[in-house]
Amino acid sequence: MAIGFTPKYVEEIPLNAGEGQAFLVRSVEAVHQLGWKIFQLSESGVIAHTDNGPFYGDSELRVTVEEETVRIESSSLGSEMVDWGRNKKNVDQFLAVYNELKPLSAEELSFKYELLKTDFVAPEADVLKLPPATTAESIKEFFYIFRPVNGYVVTPVLMYLNILVFIIMAIAGVNVFEPTTESLLSWGANFRPLTLEGQSWRLLTNCFLHIGVLHLLMNMYALVYIGLLLEPYLGKVRFISAYLLSGITASVASLWWNDLTVSAGASGAIFGMYGVFLAMLTTNHIEKTARKALLTSIMIFVAFNLLNGIRGGIDNAAHIGGLIGGLIIGYAFLPGLKKADDARLKFGAIALMGLLVLTSSFVVYKQIPNDYGIYDRKFAVFTELEAKALAVYELPKDAPKEQLLKGLKEDGRDNWQKSLNIIKELDELNLPEVFHERNVMLKKYCELRIKSYDLAYKAIAENTEKYKDEMLGYNVEIQNLLNELTAQK
């Protein structure tokens, strides 16, 4: 299997003196028998293009006849980076057919060579005589994968969009290696307590954020890889539809599975595209020879990434959700791909998948319990009540007795009782044990405040200091609790 920005396979065969013309004549006959199209014919050799189907793509075979050797090179056409062994197979096929040809007599050889000469290109136009590509030309070839061309538009645009968002975040001050949780959330990461609190747009925006430059580069490599394989076959509309819908299914799966995980990255949507490809590879819609090599490679990629996702810090739920969503979308697209001229099948499948994904996502979204969101809302009320209850300490020392008593009773004790009731409600929520441990401390805090305010009320009402030591003891306990609560934040 050849890998590179133009994958190729080369074989060189020794050639005896005077055998060049015979090899060229027999090479042309072999190309004709294989059904390949001759692109150029010259005294230096022959260039032919294969026809291997949509997923294997076309290759270029160059047979260059030199003085003592024949160089046979098969290289991939288009923008693919992996040939799945196709170029070696092309050379093997060519040599197999060549070796089966009957030997030619001197007269037959001379006659056929003279016929071929009429189709020779001029020496100055002979591509086979051009020097090898320079380093600069090779670098230019590499950058072709970043340039939108016919059949490969959406992939580079998506790549540029992800990179652009990352650059804008960096300019805004987000750390390019280890962005903070706060910065990711402010830019639209997926997080259950926020997403379920009316911020459903995070299901899509998180697909364009990345947790550091390494995360971005890995995802963009995977995107380009699958885009080169899949976009020319699906087309722009199907490809972008599958990408966005898979991204949503990945985000919903993450939302359903994770309680407090901050999720970001294009990997869920990219896994969806691999799911689309897997769906096609499990049918007879792709030629059998291509199917085996591609299916093995894609399965290895998926399995490796899912196993790697078992370790902490990786949102495997999004990967699995995207993959399953992509599989379903891929199967839905198949009828339209088999009847490429039927626009109703094409757009009908896209509309159906859009409706299915959005409807099912809405149902799941509404069914996911948001105890964390409830906790945040009610705790915000608790904080407001606490502030009102503590406001009594801001009254001047010479305030009228009635005002002090009213502050301790209505603004103080009553609000502490309301706060205590809220904490009891919060303790009924399905939350991790650490929240319940904190609730125990908060309940004790409220109870101590109530006792302290009751004693203060009695001290003022009775105009006595006999409760002073007891109040001081409560205040010490309260301060110790506050120190513990602060240490937990």
Short mmCIF file of C-alpha atoms in Angstrom, two decimals, residues 236-484:
data_model
loop_
_atom_site.label_atom_id
_atom_site.label_comp_id
_atom_site.label_asym_id
_atom_site.label_seq_id
_atom_site.Cartn_x
_atom_site.Cartn_y
_atom_site.Cartn_z
CA LYS A 236 -21.36 18.75 -1.69
CA VAL A 237 -24.95 18.72 -0.40
CA ARG A 238 -24.96 15.17 0.94
CA PHE A 239 -21.51 15.59 2.49
CA ILE A 240 -22.27 18.80 4.41
CA SER A 241 -25.69 17.46 5.47
CA ALA A 242 -24.18 14.23 6.79
CA TYR A 243 -21.43 16.17 8.57
CA LEU A 244 -23.73 18.59 10.39
CA LEU A 245 -26.38 15.99 11.26
CA SER A 246 -23.73 13.58 12.56
CA GLY A 247 -22.29 16.40 14.64
CA ILE A 248 -25.69 16.95 16.25
CA THR A 249 -26.19 13.24 17.00
CA ALA A 250 -22.71 13.14 18.54
CA SER A 251 -23.48 16.15 20.73
CA VAL A 252 -26.81 14.73 21.89
CA ALA A 253 -25.15 11.40 22.74
CA SER A 254 -22.53 13.26 24.76
CA LEU A 255 -25.24 15.27 26.50
CA TRP A 256 -27.17 12.11 27.38
CA TRP A 257 -24.15 10.16 28.67
CA ASN A 258 -22.06 12.80 30.44
CA ASP A 259 -23.10 14.73 33.52
CA LEU A 260 -20.41 17.36 33.88
CA THR A 261 -18.14 16.81 30.87
CA VAL A 262 -17.25 19.87 28.80
CA SER A 263 -17.31 18.57 25.22
CA ALA A 264 -15.79 20.23 22.16
CA GLY A 265 -14.30 19.18 18.84
CA ALA A 266 -15.13 18.05 15.31
CA SER A 267 -14.40 14.39 16.06
CA GLY A 268 -18.06 13.46 16.60
CA ALA A 269 -19.02 14.80 13.17
CA ILE A 270 -15.93 13.21 11.61
CA PHE A 271 -16.81 9.86 13.17
CA GLY A 272 -20.20 10.34 11.54
CA MET A 273 -18.55 10.59 8.12
CA TYR A 274 -16.65 7.39 8.82
CA GLY A 275 -20.02 5.88 9.75
CA VAL A 276 -21.45 6.97 6.39
CA PHE A 277 -18.50 5.34 4.65
CA LEU A 278 -18.86 2.14 6.70
CA ALA A 279 -22.52 1.93 5.70
CA MET A 280 -21.54 2.01 2.04
CA LEU A 281 -18.72 -0.48 2.53
CA THR A 282 -21.13 -3.04 4.00
CA THR A 283 -23.20 -3.10 0.80
CA ASN A 284 -22.54 -4.20 -2.77
CA HIS A 285 -22.75 -0.60 -3.94
CA ILE A 286 -18.95 -0.37 -3.89
CA GLU A 287 -16.99 -2.77 -6.07
CA LYS A 288 -15.79 -5.82 -4.17
CA THR A 289 -12.09 -5.28 -4.88
CA ALA A 290 -12.20 -1.83 -3.30
CA ARG A 291 -14.45 -2.83 -0.44
CA LYS A 292 -12.12 -5.20 1.40
CA ALA A 293 -9.11 -2.88 1.62
CA LEU A 294 -11.18 0.18 2.53
CA LEU A 295 -13.35 -1.65 5.08
CA THR A 296 -10.30 -3.06 6.87
CA SER A 297 -8.62 0.34 7.05
CA ILE A 298 -11.71 2.21 8.24
CA MET A 299 -12.53 -0.45 10.85
CA ILE A 300 -8.98 -0.25 12.22
CA PHE A 301 -9.26 3.55 12.45
CA VAL A 302 -12.62 3.41 14.22
CA ALA A 303 -11.60 0.61 16.61
CA PHE A 304 -8.31 2.31 17.52
CA ASN A 305 -9.98 5.62 18.28
CA LEU A 306 -12.79 4.07 20.30
CA LEU A 307 -10.34 2.00 22.36
CA ASN A 308 -8.15 5.07 22.81
CA GLY A 309 -11.23 6.92 24.00
CA ILE A 310 -11.60 4.60 26.99
CA ARG A 311 -8.92 6.57 28.79
CA GLY A 312 -9.93 9.76 30.54
CA GLY A 313 -10.30 13.10 28.84
CA ILE A 314 -11.88 11.80 25.61
CA ASP A 315 -15.61 12.02 24.92
CA ASN A 316 -16.25 8.54 23.56
CA ALA A 317 -20.00 9.04 23.83
CA ALA A 318 -19.77 11.70 21.12
CA HIS A 319 -17.66 9.40 18.94
CA ILE A 320 -20.14 6.53 19.24
CA GLY A 321 -23.14 8.82 18.76
CA GLY A 322 -21.62 10.33 15.64
CA LEU A 323 -20.67 6.92 14.27
CA ILE A 324 -24.17 5.48 14.73
CA GLY A 325 -25.77 8.59 13.28
CA GLY A 326 -23.44 8.40 10.28
CA LEU A 327 -24.27 4.73 9.70
CA ILE A 328 -28.00 5.48 9.59
CA ILE A 329 -27.47 8.47 7.31
CA GLY A 330 -25.23 6.44 5.01
CA TYR A 331 -27.84 3.72 4.55
CA ALA A 332 -30.49 6.38 3.92
CA PHE A 333 -28.36 7.95 1.18
CA LEU A 334 -27.78 4.67 -0.70
CA PRO A 335 -30.95 4.64 -2.85
CA GLY A 336 -30.20 8.14 -4.12
CA LEU A 337 -26.59 7.22 -4.86
CA LYS A 338 -27.68 4.22 -6.89
CA LYS A 339 -29.97 6.47 -8.94
CA ALA A 340 -27.74 9.50 -9.27
CA ASP A 341 -30.09 11.31 -11.67
CA ASP A 342 -33.09 11.18 -9.33
CA ALA A 343 -33.05 14.50 -7.46
CA ARG A 344 -36.15 13.53 -5.46
CA LEU A 345 -34.35 10.57 -3.91
CA LYS A 346 -31.31 12.69 -3.14
CA PHE A 347 -33.08 15.59 -1.45
CA GLY A 348 -35.81 13.37 -0.02
CA ALA A 349 -33.20 11.33 1.87
CA ILE A 350 -31.51 14.50 3.13
CA ALA A 351 -34.84 15.95 4.29
CA LEU A 352 -35.86 12.67 5.94
CA MET A 353 -32.56 12.39 7.81
CA GLY A 354 -32.74 16.03 8.84
CA LEU A 355 -36.25 15.53 10.22
CA LEU A 356 -35.29 12.27 11.95
CA VAL A 357 -32.14 13.65 13.57
CA LEU A 358 -33.72 16.93 14.70
CA THR A 359 -36.90 15.28 16.00
CA SER A 360 -35.11 12.48 17.86
CA SER A 361 -32.57 14.96 19.23
CA PHE A 362 -35.40 17.17 20.51
CA VAL A 363 -37.08 14.21 22.22
CA VAL A 364 -33.84 13.06 23.85
CA TYR A 365 -32.97 16.66 24.77
CA LYS A 366 -36.28 17.02 26.60
CA GLN A 367 -35.95 13.66 28.36
CA ILE A 368 -32.48 14.22 29.81
CA PRO A 369 -32.76 15.22 33.47
CA ASN A 370 -31.03 18.46 34.22
CA ASP A 371 -30.54 18.19 37.96
CA TYR A 372 -27.38 20.25 37.64
CA GLY A 373 -29.30 23.06 35.99
CA ILE A 374 -31.96 22.88 38.70
CA TYR A 375 -29.22 22.94 41.32
CA ASP A 376 -27.65 26.05 39.78
CA ARG A 377 -30.98 27.88 39.56
CA LYS A 378 -32.03 27.11 43.11
CA PHE A 379 -28.61 27.77 44.53
CA ALA A 380 -28.72 31.21 42.90
CA VAL A 381 -31.94 31.85 44.84
CA PHE A 382 -30.23 30.56 48.00
CA THR A 383 -27.42 33.09 47.46
CA GLU A 384 -29.93 35.94 47.09
CA LEU A 385 -31.77 34.93 50.26
CA GLU A 386 -28.47 34.68 52.13
CA ALA A 387 -27.56 38.22 51.08
CA LYS A 388 -30.93 39.54 52.26
CA ALA A 389 -30.62 37.71 55.57
CA LEU A 390 -27.14 39.11 56.22
CA ALA A 391 -28.26 42.66 55.39
CA VAL A 392 -29.40 43.10 59.00
CA TYR A 393 -25.76 43.38 60.05
CA GLU A 394 -25.48 46.48 57.89
CA LEU A 395 -28.03 48.35 60.02
CA PRO A 396 -26.51 51.11 62.16
CA LYS A 397 -25.86 50.21 65.79
CA ASP A 398 -28.13 52.99 66.97
CA ALA A 399 -31.04 51.84 64.79
CA PRO A 400 -34.40 51.74 66.57
CA LYS A 401 -35.17 48.54 68.48
CA GLU A 402 -38.26 47.82 66.34
CA GLN A 403 -36.20 48.08 63.15
CA LEU A 404 -33.56 45.68 64.48
CA LEU A 405 -36.16 43.15 65.60
CA LYS A 406 -37.98 43.38 62.27
CA GLY A 407 -34.69 42.90 60.42
CA LEU A 408 -33.77 39.84 62.49
CA LYS A 409 -37.24 38.27 62.14
CA GLU A 410 -38.55 39.09 58.67
CA ASP A 411 -35.38 39.79 56.68
CA GLY A 412 -33.17 37.49 58.71
CA ARG A 413 -34.68 34.39 60.27
CA ASP A 414 -37.44 33.97 57.67
CA ASN A 415 -34.94 34.08 54.80
CA TRP A 416 -32.66 31.60 56.56
CA GLN A 417 -35.63 29.26 56.89
CA LYS A 418 -36.36 29.65 53.17
CA SER A 419 -32.69 28.97 52.45
CA LEU A 420 -32.81 25.83 54.58
CA ASN A 421 -35.87 24.61 52.67
CA ILE A 422 -34.05 25.15 49.36
CA ILE A 423 -31.05 23.10 50.51
CA LYS A 424 -33.41 20.29 51.54
CA GLU A 425 -34.92 20.38 48.03
CA LEU A 426 -31.46 20.31 46.46
CA ASP A 427 -30.60 17.26 48.50
CA GLU A 428 -33.40 15.35 46.72
CA LEU A 429 -31.73 15.78 43.32
CA ASN A 430 -29.76 13.01 41.64
CA LEU A 431 -26.29 14.44 42.02
CA PRO A 432 -22.81 13.10 42.87
CA GLU A 433 -22.06 12.43 46.52
CA VAL A 434 -19.86 15.52 46.79
CA PHE A 435 -22.96 17.71 46.29
CA HIS A 436 -24.85 15.91 49.04
CA GLU A 437 -21.89 16.27 51.39
CA ARG A 438 -21.90 19.98 50.67
CA ASN A 439 -25.66 20.13 51.26
CA VAL A 440 -25.17 18.62 54.74
CA MET A 441 -22.79 21.44 55.58
CA LEU A 442 -25.12 24.07 54.11
CA LYS A 443 -28.07 22.76 56.12
CA LYS A 444 -26.02 22.96 59.29
CA TYR A 445 -24.94 26.47 58.27
CA CYS A 446 -28.56 27.60 57.89
CA GLU A 447 -29.61 25.97 61.16
CA LEU A 448 -26.77 27.70 63.03
CA ARG A 449 -27.75 31.02 61.46
CA ILE A 450 -31.35 30.53 62.58
CA LYS A 451 -30.23 29.74 66.14
CA SER A 452 -27.88 32.72 66.14
CA TYR A 453 -30.62 35.08 64.89
CA ASP A 454 -33.11 33.72 67.44
CA LEU A 455 -30.68 34.47 70.26
CA ALA A 456 -29.91 37.92 68.86
CA TYR A 457 -33.66 38.62 68.67
CA LYS A 458 -34.13 37.54 72.28
CA ALA A 459 -31.10 39.54 73.44
CA ILE A 460 -32.46 42.74 71.88
CA ALA A 461 -36.06 42.10 72.92
CA GLU A 462 -35.03 41.36 76.53
CA ASN A 463 -32.26 43.98 76.53
CA THR A 464 -29.80 41.46 77.99
CA GLU A 465 -26.31 40.08 77.33
CA LYS A 466 -26.87 36.66 78.90
CA TYR A 467 -26.90 35.02 75.44
CA LYS A 468 -23.58 36.55 74.43
CA ASP A 469 -21.37 33.47 75.02
CA GLU A 470 -23.83 31.12 73.34
CA MET A 471 -24.05 33.45 70.32
CA LEU A 472 -20.26 33.61 70.18
CA GLY A 473 -20.11 29.81 70.08
CA TYR A 474 -22.55 29.72 67.17
CA ASN A 475 -20.54 32.34 65.32
CA VAL A 476 -17.34 30.30 65.72
CA GLU A 477 -19.10 27.22 64.30
CA ILE A 478 -20.48 29.30 61.44
CA GLN A 479 -17.05 30.66 60.57
CA ASN A 480 -15.52 27.17 60.63
CA LEU A 481 -18.23 25.93 58.27
CA LEU A 482 -17.65 28.87 55.93
CA ASN A 483 -13.94 28.08 55.86
CA GLU A 484 -14.67 24.44 54.95
#
